[in-house]
Coordinates of C-alpha atoms in Angstrom, one line a residue:
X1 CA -59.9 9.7 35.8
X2 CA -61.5 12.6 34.5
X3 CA -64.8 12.0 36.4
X4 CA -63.0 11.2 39.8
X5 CA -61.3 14.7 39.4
X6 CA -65.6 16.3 39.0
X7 CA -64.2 18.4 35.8
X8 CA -66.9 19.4 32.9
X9 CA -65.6 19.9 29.9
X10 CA -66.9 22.5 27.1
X11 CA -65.7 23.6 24.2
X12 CA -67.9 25.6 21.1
X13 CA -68.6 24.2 17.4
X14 CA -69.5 20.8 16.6
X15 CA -68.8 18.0 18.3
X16 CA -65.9 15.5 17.1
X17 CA -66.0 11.9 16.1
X18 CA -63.6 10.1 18.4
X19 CA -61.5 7.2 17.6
X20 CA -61.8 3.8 18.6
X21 CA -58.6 2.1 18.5
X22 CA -59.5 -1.4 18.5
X23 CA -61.9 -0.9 15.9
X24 CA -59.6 0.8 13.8
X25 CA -57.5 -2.3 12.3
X26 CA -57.7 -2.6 8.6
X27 CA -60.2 0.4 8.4
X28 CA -57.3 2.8 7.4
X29 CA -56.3 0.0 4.9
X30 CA -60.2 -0.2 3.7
X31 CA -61.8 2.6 4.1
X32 CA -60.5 6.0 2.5
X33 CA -63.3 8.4 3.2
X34 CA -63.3 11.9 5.6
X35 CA -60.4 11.8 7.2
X36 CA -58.3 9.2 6.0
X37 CA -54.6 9.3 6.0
X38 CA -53.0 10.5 2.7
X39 CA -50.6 8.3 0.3
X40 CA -46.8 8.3 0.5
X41 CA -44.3 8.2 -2.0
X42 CA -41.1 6.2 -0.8
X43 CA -37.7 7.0 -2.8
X44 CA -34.7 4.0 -2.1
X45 CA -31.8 6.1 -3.5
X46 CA -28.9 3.4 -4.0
X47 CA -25.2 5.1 -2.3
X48 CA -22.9 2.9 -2.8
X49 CA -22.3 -1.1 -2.9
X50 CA -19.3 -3.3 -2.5
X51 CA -19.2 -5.8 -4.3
X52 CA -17.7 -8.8 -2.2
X53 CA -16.7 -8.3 1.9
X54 CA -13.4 -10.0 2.3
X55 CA -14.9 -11.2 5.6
X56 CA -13.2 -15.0 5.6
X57 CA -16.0 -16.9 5.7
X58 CA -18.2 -18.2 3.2
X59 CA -21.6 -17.0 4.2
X60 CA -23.8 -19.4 1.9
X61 CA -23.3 -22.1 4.1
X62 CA -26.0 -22.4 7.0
X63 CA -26.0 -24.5 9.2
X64 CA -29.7 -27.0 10.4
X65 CA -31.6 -24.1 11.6
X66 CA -31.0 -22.6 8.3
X67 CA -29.7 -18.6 7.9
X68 CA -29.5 -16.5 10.9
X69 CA -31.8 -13.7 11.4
X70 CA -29.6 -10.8 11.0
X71 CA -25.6 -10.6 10.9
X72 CA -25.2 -7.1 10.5
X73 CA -25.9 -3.9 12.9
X74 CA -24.4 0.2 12.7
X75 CA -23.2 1.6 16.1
X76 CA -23.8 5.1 15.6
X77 CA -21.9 6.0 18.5
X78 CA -18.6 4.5 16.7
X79 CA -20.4 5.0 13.0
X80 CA -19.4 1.3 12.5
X81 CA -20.7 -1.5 10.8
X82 CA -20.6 -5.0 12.8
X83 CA -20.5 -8.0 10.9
X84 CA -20.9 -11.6 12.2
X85 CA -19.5 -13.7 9.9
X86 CA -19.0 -17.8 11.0
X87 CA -17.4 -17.6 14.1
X88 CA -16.2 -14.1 14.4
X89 CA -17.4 -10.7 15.0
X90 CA -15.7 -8.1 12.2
X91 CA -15.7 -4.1 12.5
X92 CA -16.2 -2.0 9.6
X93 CA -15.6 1.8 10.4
X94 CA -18.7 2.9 7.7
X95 CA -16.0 5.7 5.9
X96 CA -13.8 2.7 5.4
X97 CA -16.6 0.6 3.6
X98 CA -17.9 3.9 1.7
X99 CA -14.2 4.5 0.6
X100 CA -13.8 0.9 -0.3
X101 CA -16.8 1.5 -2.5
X102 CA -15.9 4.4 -4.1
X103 CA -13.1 3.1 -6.0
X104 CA -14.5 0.4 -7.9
X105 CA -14.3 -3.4 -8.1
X106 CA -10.7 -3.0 -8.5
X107 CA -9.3 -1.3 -5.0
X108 CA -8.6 -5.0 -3.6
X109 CA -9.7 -6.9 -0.6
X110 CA -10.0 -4.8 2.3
X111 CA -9.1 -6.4 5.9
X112 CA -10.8 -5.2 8.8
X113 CA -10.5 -5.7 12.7
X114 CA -12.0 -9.2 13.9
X115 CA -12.7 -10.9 17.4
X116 CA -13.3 -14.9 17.7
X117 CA -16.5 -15.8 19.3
X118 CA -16.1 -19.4 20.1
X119 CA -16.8 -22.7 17.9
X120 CA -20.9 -22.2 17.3
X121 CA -22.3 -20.4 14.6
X122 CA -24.0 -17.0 15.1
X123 CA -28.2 -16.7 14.9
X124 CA -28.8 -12.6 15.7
X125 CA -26.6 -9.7 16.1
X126 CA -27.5 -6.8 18.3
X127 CA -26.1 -3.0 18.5
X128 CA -27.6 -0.9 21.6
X129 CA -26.3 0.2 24.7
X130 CA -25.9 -0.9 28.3
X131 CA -26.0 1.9 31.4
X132 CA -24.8 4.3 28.6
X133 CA -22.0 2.0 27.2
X134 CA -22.6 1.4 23.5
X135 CA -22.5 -2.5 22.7
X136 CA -23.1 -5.3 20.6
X137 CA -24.5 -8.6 21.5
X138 CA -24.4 -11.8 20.1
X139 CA -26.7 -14.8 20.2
X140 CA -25.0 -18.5 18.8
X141 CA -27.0 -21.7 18.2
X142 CA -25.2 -23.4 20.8
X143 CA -27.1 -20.7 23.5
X144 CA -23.9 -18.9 23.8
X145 CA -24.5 -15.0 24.9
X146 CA -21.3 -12.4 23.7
X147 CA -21.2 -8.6 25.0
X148 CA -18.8 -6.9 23.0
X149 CA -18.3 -2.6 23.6
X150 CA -17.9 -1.0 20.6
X151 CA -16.1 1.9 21.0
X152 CA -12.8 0.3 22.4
X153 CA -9.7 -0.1 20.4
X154 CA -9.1 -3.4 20.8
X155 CA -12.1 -5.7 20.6
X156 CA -13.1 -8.1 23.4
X157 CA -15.9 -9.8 24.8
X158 CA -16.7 -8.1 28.1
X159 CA -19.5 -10.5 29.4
X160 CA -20.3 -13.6 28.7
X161 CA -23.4 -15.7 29.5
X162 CA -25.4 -18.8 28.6
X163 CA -29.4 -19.4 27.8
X164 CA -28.9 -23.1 29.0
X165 CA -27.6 -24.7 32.3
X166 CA -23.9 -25.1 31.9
X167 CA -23.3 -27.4 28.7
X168 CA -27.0 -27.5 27.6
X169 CA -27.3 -26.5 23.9
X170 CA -30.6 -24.3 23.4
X171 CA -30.6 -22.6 20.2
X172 CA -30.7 -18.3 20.7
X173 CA -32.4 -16.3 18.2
X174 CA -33.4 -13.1 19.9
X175 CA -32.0 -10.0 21.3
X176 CA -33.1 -7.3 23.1
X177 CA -31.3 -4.2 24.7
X178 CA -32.0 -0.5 25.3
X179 CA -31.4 1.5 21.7
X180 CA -29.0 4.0 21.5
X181 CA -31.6 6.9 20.9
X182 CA -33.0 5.9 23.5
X183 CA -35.9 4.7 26.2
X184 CA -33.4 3.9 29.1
X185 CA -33.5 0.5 30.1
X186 CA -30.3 0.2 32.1
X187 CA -27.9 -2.7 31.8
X188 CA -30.6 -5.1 31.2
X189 CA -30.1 -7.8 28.3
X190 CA -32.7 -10.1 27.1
X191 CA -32.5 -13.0 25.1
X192 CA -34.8 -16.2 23.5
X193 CA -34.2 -19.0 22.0
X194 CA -36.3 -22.5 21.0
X195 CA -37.1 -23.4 24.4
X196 CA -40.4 -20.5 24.3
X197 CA -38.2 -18.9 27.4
X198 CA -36.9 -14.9 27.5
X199 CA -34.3 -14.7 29.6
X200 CA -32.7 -11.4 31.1
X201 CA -29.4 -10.2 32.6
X202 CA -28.5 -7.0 34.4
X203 CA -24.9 -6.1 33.4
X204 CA -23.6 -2.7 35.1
X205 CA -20.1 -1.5 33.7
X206 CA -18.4 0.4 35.8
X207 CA -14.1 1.4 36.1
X208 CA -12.0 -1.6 37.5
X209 CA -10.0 0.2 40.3
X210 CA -7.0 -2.8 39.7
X211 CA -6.6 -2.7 35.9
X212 CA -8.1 0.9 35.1
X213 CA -10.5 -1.0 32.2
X214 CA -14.1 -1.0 32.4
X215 CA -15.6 -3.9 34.6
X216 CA -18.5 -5.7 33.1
X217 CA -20.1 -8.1 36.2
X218 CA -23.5 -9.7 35.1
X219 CA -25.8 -10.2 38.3
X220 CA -26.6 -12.9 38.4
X221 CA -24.0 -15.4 37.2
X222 CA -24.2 -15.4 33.9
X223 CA -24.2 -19.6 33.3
X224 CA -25.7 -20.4 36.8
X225 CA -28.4 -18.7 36.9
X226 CA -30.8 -16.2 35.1
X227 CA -33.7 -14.0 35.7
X228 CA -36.8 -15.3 33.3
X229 CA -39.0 -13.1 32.1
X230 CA -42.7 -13.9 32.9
X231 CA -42.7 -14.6 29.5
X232 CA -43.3 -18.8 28.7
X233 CA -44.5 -19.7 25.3
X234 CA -45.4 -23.2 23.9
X235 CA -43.4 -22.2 21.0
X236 CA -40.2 -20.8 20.0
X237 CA -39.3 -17.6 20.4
X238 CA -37.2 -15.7 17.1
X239 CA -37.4 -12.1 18.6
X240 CA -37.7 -9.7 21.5
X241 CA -37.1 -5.7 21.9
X242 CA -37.4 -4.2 25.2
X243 CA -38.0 -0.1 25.9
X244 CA -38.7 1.6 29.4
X245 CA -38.6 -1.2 31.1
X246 CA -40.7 -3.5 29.1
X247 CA -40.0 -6.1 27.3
X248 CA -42.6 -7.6 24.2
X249 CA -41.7 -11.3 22.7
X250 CA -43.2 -12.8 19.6
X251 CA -43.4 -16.5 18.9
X252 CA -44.3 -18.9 16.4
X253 CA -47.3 -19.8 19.0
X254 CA -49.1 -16.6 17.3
X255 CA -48.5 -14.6 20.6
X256 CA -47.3 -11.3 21.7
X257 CA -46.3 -11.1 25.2
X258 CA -45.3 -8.4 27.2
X259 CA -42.8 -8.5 30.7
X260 CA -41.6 -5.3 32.6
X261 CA -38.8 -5.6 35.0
X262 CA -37.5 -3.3 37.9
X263 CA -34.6 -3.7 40.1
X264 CA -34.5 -6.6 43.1
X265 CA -32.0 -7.5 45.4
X266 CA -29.1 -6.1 43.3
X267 CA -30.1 -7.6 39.9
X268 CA -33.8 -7.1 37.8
X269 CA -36.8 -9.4 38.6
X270 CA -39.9 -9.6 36.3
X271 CA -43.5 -8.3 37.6
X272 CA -47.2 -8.1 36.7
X273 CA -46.8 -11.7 36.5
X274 CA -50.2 -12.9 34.6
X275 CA -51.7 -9.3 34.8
X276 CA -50.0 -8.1 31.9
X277 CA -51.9 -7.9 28.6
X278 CA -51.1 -10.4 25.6
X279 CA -51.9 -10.5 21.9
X280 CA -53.0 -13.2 19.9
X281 CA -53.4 -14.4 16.3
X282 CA -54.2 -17.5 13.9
X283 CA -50.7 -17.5 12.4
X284 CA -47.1 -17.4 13.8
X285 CA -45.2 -14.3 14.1
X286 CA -41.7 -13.7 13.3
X287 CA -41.2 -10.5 14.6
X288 CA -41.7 -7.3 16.6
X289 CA -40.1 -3.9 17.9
X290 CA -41.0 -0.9 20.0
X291 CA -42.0 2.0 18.4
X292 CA -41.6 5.6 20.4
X293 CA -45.1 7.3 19.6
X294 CA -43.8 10.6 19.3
X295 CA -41.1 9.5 16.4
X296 CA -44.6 8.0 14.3
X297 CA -45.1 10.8 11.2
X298 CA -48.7 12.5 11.4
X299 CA -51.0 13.8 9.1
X300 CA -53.7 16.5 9.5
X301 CA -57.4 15.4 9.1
X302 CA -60.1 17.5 8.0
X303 CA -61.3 19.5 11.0
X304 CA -64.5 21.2 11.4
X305 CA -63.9 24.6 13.0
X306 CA -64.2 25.5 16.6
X307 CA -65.7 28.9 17.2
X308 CA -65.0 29.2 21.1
X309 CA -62.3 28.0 23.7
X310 CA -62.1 24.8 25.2
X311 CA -62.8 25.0 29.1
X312 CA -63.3 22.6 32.1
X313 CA -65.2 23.7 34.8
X314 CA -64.5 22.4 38.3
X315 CA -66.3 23.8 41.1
X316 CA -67.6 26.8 39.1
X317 CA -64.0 27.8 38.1
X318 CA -63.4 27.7 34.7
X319 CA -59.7 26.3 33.5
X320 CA -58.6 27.9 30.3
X321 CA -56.5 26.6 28.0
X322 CA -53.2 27.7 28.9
X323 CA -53.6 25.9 32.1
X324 CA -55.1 22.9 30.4
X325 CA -52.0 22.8 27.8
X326 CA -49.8 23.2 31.2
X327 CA -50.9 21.8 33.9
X328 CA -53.7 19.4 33.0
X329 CA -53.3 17.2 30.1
X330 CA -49.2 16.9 30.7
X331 CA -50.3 14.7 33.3
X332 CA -52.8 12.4 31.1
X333 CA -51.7 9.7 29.0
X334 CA -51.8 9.8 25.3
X335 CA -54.3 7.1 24.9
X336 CA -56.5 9.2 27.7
X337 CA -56.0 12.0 25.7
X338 CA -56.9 10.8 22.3
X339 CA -59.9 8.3 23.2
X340 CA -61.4 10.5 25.7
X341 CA -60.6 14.2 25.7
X342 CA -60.3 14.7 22.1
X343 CA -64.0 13.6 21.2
X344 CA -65.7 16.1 23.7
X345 CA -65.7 19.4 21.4
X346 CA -64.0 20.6 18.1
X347 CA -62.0 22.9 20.4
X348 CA -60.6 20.2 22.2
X349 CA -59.9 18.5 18.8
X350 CA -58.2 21.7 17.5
X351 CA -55.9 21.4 20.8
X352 CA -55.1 18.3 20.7
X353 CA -54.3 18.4 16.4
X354 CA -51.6 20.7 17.4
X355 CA -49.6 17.6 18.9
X356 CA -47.7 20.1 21.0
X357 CA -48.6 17.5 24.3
X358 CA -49.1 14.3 22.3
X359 CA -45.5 14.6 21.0
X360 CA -43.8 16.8 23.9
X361 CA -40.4 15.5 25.7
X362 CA -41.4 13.8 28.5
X363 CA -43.5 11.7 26.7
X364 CA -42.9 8.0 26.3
X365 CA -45.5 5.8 25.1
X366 CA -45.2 3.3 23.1
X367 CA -46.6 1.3 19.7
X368 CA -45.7 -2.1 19.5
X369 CA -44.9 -3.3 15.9
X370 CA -45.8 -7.0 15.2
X371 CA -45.9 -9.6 12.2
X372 CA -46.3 -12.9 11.3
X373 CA -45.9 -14.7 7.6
X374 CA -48.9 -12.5 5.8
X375 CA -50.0 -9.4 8.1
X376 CA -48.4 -6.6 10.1
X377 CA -49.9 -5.0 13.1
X378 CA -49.5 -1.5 15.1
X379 CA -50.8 -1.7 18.6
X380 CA -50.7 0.1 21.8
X381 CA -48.9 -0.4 24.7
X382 CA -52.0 -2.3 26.0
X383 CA -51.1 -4.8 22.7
X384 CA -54.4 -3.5 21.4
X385 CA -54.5 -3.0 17.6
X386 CA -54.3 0.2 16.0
X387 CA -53.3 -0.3 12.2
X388 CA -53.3 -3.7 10.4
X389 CA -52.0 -4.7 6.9
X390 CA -52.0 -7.6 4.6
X391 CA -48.4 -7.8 3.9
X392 CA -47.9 -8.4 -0.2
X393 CA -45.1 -11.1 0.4
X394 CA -43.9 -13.8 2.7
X395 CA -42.7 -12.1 5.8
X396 CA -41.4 -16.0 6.7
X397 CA -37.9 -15.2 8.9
X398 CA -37.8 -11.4 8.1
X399 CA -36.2 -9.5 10.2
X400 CA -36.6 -5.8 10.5
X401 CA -35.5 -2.2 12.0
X402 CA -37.2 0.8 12.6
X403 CA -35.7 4.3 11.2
X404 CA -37.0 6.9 13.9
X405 CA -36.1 9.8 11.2
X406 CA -38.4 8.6 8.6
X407 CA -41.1 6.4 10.2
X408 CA -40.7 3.5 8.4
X409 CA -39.8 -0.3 9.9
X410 CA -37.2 -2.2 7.0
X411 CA -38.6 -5.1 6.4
X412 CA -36.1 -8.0 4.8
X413 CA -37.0 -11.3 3.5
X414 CA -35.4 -14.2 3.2
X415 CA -38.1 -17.2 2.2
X416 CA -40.0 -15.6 -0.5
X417 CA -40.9 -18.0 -3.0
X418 CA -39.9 -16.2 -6.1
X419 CA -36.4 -14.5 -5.9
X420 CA -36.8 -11.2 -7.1
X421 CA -34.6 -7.7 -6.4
X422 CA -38.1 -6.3 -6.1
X423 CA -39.1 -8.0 -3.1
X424 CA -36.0 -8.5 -0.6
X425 CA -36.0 -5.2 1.5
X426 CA -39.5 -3.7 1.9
X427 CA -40.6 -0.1 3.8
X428 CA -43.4 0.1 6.0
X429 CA -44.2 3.3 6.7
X430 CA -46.4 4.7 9.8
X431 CA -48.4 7.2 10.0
X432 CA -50.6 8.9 12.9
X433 CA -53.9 11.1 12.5
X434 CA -52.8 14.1 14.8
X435 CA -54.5 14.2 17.9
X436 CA -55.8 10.4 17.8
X437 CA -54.2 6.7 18.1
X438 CA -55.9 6.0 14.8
X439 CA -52.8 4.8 12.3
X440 CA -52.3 3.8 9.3
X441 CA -49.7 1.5 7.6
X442 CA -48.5 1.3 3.8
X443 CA -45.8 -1.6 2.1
X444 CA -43.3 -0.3 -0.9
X445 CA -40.6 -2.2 -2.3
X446 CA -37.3 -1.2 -2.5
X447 CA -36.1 -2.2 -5.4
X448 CA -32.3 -3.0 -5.9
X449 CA -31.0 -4.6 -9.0
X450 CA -27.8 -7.3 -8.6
X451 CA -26.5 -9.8 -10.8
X452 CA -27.5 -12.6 -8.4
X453 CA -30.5 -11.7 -7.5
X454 CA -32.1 -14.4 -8.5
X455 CA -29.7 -17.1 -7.2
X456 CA -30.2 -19.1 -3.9
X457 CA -29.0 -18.7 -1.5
X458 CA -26.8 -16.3 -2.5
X459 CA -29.3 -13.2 -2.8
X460 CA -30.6 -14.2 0.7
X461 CA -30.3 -10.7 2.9
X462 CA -28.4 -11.9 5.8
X463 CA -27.8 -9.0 7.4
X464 CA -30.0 -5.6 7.2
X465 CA -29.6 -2.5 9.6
X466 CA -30.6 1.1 9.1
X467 CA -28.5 4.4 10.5
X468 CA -28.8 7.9 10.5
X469 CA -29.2 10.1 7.7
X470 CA -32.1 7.1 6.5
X471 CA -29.4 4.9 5.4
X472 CA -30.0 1.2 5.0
X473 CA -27.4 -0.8 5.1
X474 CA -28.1 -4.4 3.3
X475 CA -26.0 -7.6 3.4
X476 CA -26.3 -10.4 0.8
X477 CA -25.1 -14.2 1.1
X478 CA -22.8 -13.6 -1.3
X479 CA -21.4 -10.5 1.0
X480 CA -22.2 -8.4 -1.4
X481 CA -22.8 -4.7 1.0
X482 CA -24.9 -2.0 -0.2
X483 CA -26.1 1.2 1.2
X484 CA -29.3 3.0 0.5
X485 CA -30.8 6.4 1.7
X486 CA -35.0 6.4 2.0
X487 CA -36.8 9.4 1.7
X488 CA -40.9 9.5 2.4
X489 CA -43.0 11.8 1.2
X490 CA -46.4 12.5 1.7
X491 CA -49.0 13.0 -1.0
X492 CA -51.2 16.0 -0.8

């Protein structure tokens, strides 16, 4: 790009080292020389617990695919707390819970709003939003698919679909719809289940003129027919997330796959099929998410100085900065900017360690967060790696969530071989060298003491979800609820 617009580039003082992200991997873990990114401190400060959910349903019992991946999400639109307990979908308005808390073991059982689902046990719960419209989703073992908004009084599901043809059973595991900070992805819903398939929806609510409610028609028919992604794995699928447009899935085939979708014939088809980049690895993996590049923390590297401007000289006319920082680089991508105009000068290094482009508005790149039973990974959008990290537990059917506000993906556990409040809910924090895509990754326990913690399967997590604020919000087979608030903090 740069060549094909004939631009020189010059800048004064010494030149600086560029980054190479696909060699970069483990080498933040590894290596800890000029440059590397500084230790964090990571503080879980424990708000408030109840002790036991009166939530009708004895959540110890699993059913043959074993626990379900996550039973609990926070609508921060509605600051509730949805909780999918056997066959029905509860709402907990968060002050309620907190009050609940606040007086002690001996306040009594607390009812809260509920909505049948059907007769199949839930595997994944979902908060995001569709078109605008806050919602939760809900995937069942049977391959039932529940959209429930969350900010209506009375609850009800407002559409309904199905991952197999009409009364075929395929197990549903993973959910993906547009956050609610968030990379617009319209009405589209993705789900996958045991068959290795993603399958998407486009759902657009909009008023009923006859009733006055909001309509919720799913195009196309929701158990007739389906858009699927191109996305096929030989193996199953447990989870998806989809941003912009583009959706990643991992699968126990040791594959990370990525689909992008845009509107056909009234509905969403899937394109780039076979064009579109995949990542690969010797071990299953459990899990991914998008992660918005401009929410990633940074840290300053050790720069040398740069005694003169940067400039780029087209045609004899020299472009100074100003018009660079306005009119130039707003129209490079990040990864452009980082792996190519970054290592031409120290000015141009000074520029870009600023991070007033790599982190302006409009931007909207993307990391991709992956992991399988030992290892995380960061990578770009092209699923190449950034960051990697030797996880210090069984990430076996974790199941996490990313808190934009401190940088840091929740990790919790359910398989880990030795029971232990130390290892259920783990931080990953993220970090970025300013100016570059080199990253770096760090694992800290948070530890949270509880009288069965060392009990199966009652200390399982069932359901984790974070919120605003760095709250965590952590649910226990035993439905045991607790709230904690993270704070990071760099080292100098």
């Amino acid at each position: 790009l740069l060549a094909s617009l004939g631009v020189a580039c010059h800048g004064g003082g010494a030149m600086a080292s560029g980054e190479d992200c696909a060699s970069e991997g483990a080498m933040s873990e590894s290596s800890r020389g000029r440059g590397a990114a500084p230790r964090v401190d990571v503080e879980a400060e424990l708000l408030w617990k109840v002790k036991k959910l009166a939530l009708g349903e004895d959540l110890k019992q699993f059913g043959p695919n074993g626990p379900p991946m996550n039973i609990l999400e926070h609508c921060p639109v509605s600051d509730c707390l949805w909780v999918m307990a056997g066959l029905a979908l509860h709402r907990l308005p968060v002050a309620d819970v907190e009050s609940l808390a606040r007086r002690g073991p001996d306040a009594g059982a607390r009812t809260f709003a509920s909505l049948p689902l059907g007769h199949a046990r839930a595997n994944r719960l979902r908060c995001g939003a569709m078109a605008g419209q806050p919602v939760a989703v809900v995937v069942t073992e049977a391959g039932d698919v529940r959209v429930v908004p969350t900010t209506d009084d009375d609850l009800r599901v407002a559409a309904s679909m199905k991952t197999g043809r009409r009364h075929k059973r395929v197990s549903t595991w993973g959910i993906a719809v547009a956050a609610h900070a968030g990379e617009a992805s319209g009405g589209i819903v993705a789900v996958s289940a045991n068959n290795g398939c993603a399958k998407a929806w486009l759902v657009d609510p909009r008023p009923d003129p006859r009733t006055g409610r909001q309509a919720w028609p799913v195009r196309p028919g929701g158990y007739d027919y389906c858009y699927t992604a191109a996305i096929k794995h030989e193996q199953n699928v447990p989870c998806i997330d989809i941003a912009n447009g583009k959706l990643i899935s991992a699968s126990l085939d040791g594959t990370l796959r990525l689909a992008e979708f845009a509107a056909s014939g009234g509905g969403i088809a899937a394109v780039g099929r076979g064009e579109l980049p995949v990542f690969a690895c010797d071990e299953a993996l459990w899990g991914a998410c998008w992660i918005p590049l401009r929410s990633v923390r940074t840290y300053s590297p050790a720069s040398p100085p740069a005694s003169q401007a940067a400039q780029w000289l087209s045609q004899g006319v020299a472009l100074p900065e100003d018009i660079l920082l306005t009119s130039v680089w707003p129209f490079l991508d990040t990864q452009t900017l980082a792996r190519q105009v970054q290592p031409l000068s120290a000015a141009h290094a000074r520029l870009l360690a600023d991070e007033m482009e790599m982190r302006a508005e409009h931007r909207k790149e993307l990391f991709a967060f992956c992991f399988s039973d030992t290892t995380a990974w960061l990578l770009d959008e092209d699923l190449q790696p950034c960051a990697m990290l030797e996880l210090p537990f069984s990430a076996t059917f974790a199941h996490i969530a990313y808190d934009r506000e401190s940088s840091v993906v929740v990790m919790a556990t359910k398989l880990c071989p030795e029971p232990s409040p130390a290892g259920a809910l783990w931080a990953i924090c993220l970090l970025r060298r300013k100016g570059s895509m080199r990253c770096h990754m760090e694992a800290h326990a948070i530890r949270y003491d509880f009288p069965e913690s060392r009990l199966r399967p009652a200390s399982a997590v069932l359901g984790m979800c974070v919120a605003p604020g760095g709250r965590v919000f952590s649910l226990l087979a035993s439905r045991r609820l607790a709230c904690h608030r993270l704070s990071v903090r760099m080292r100098e």
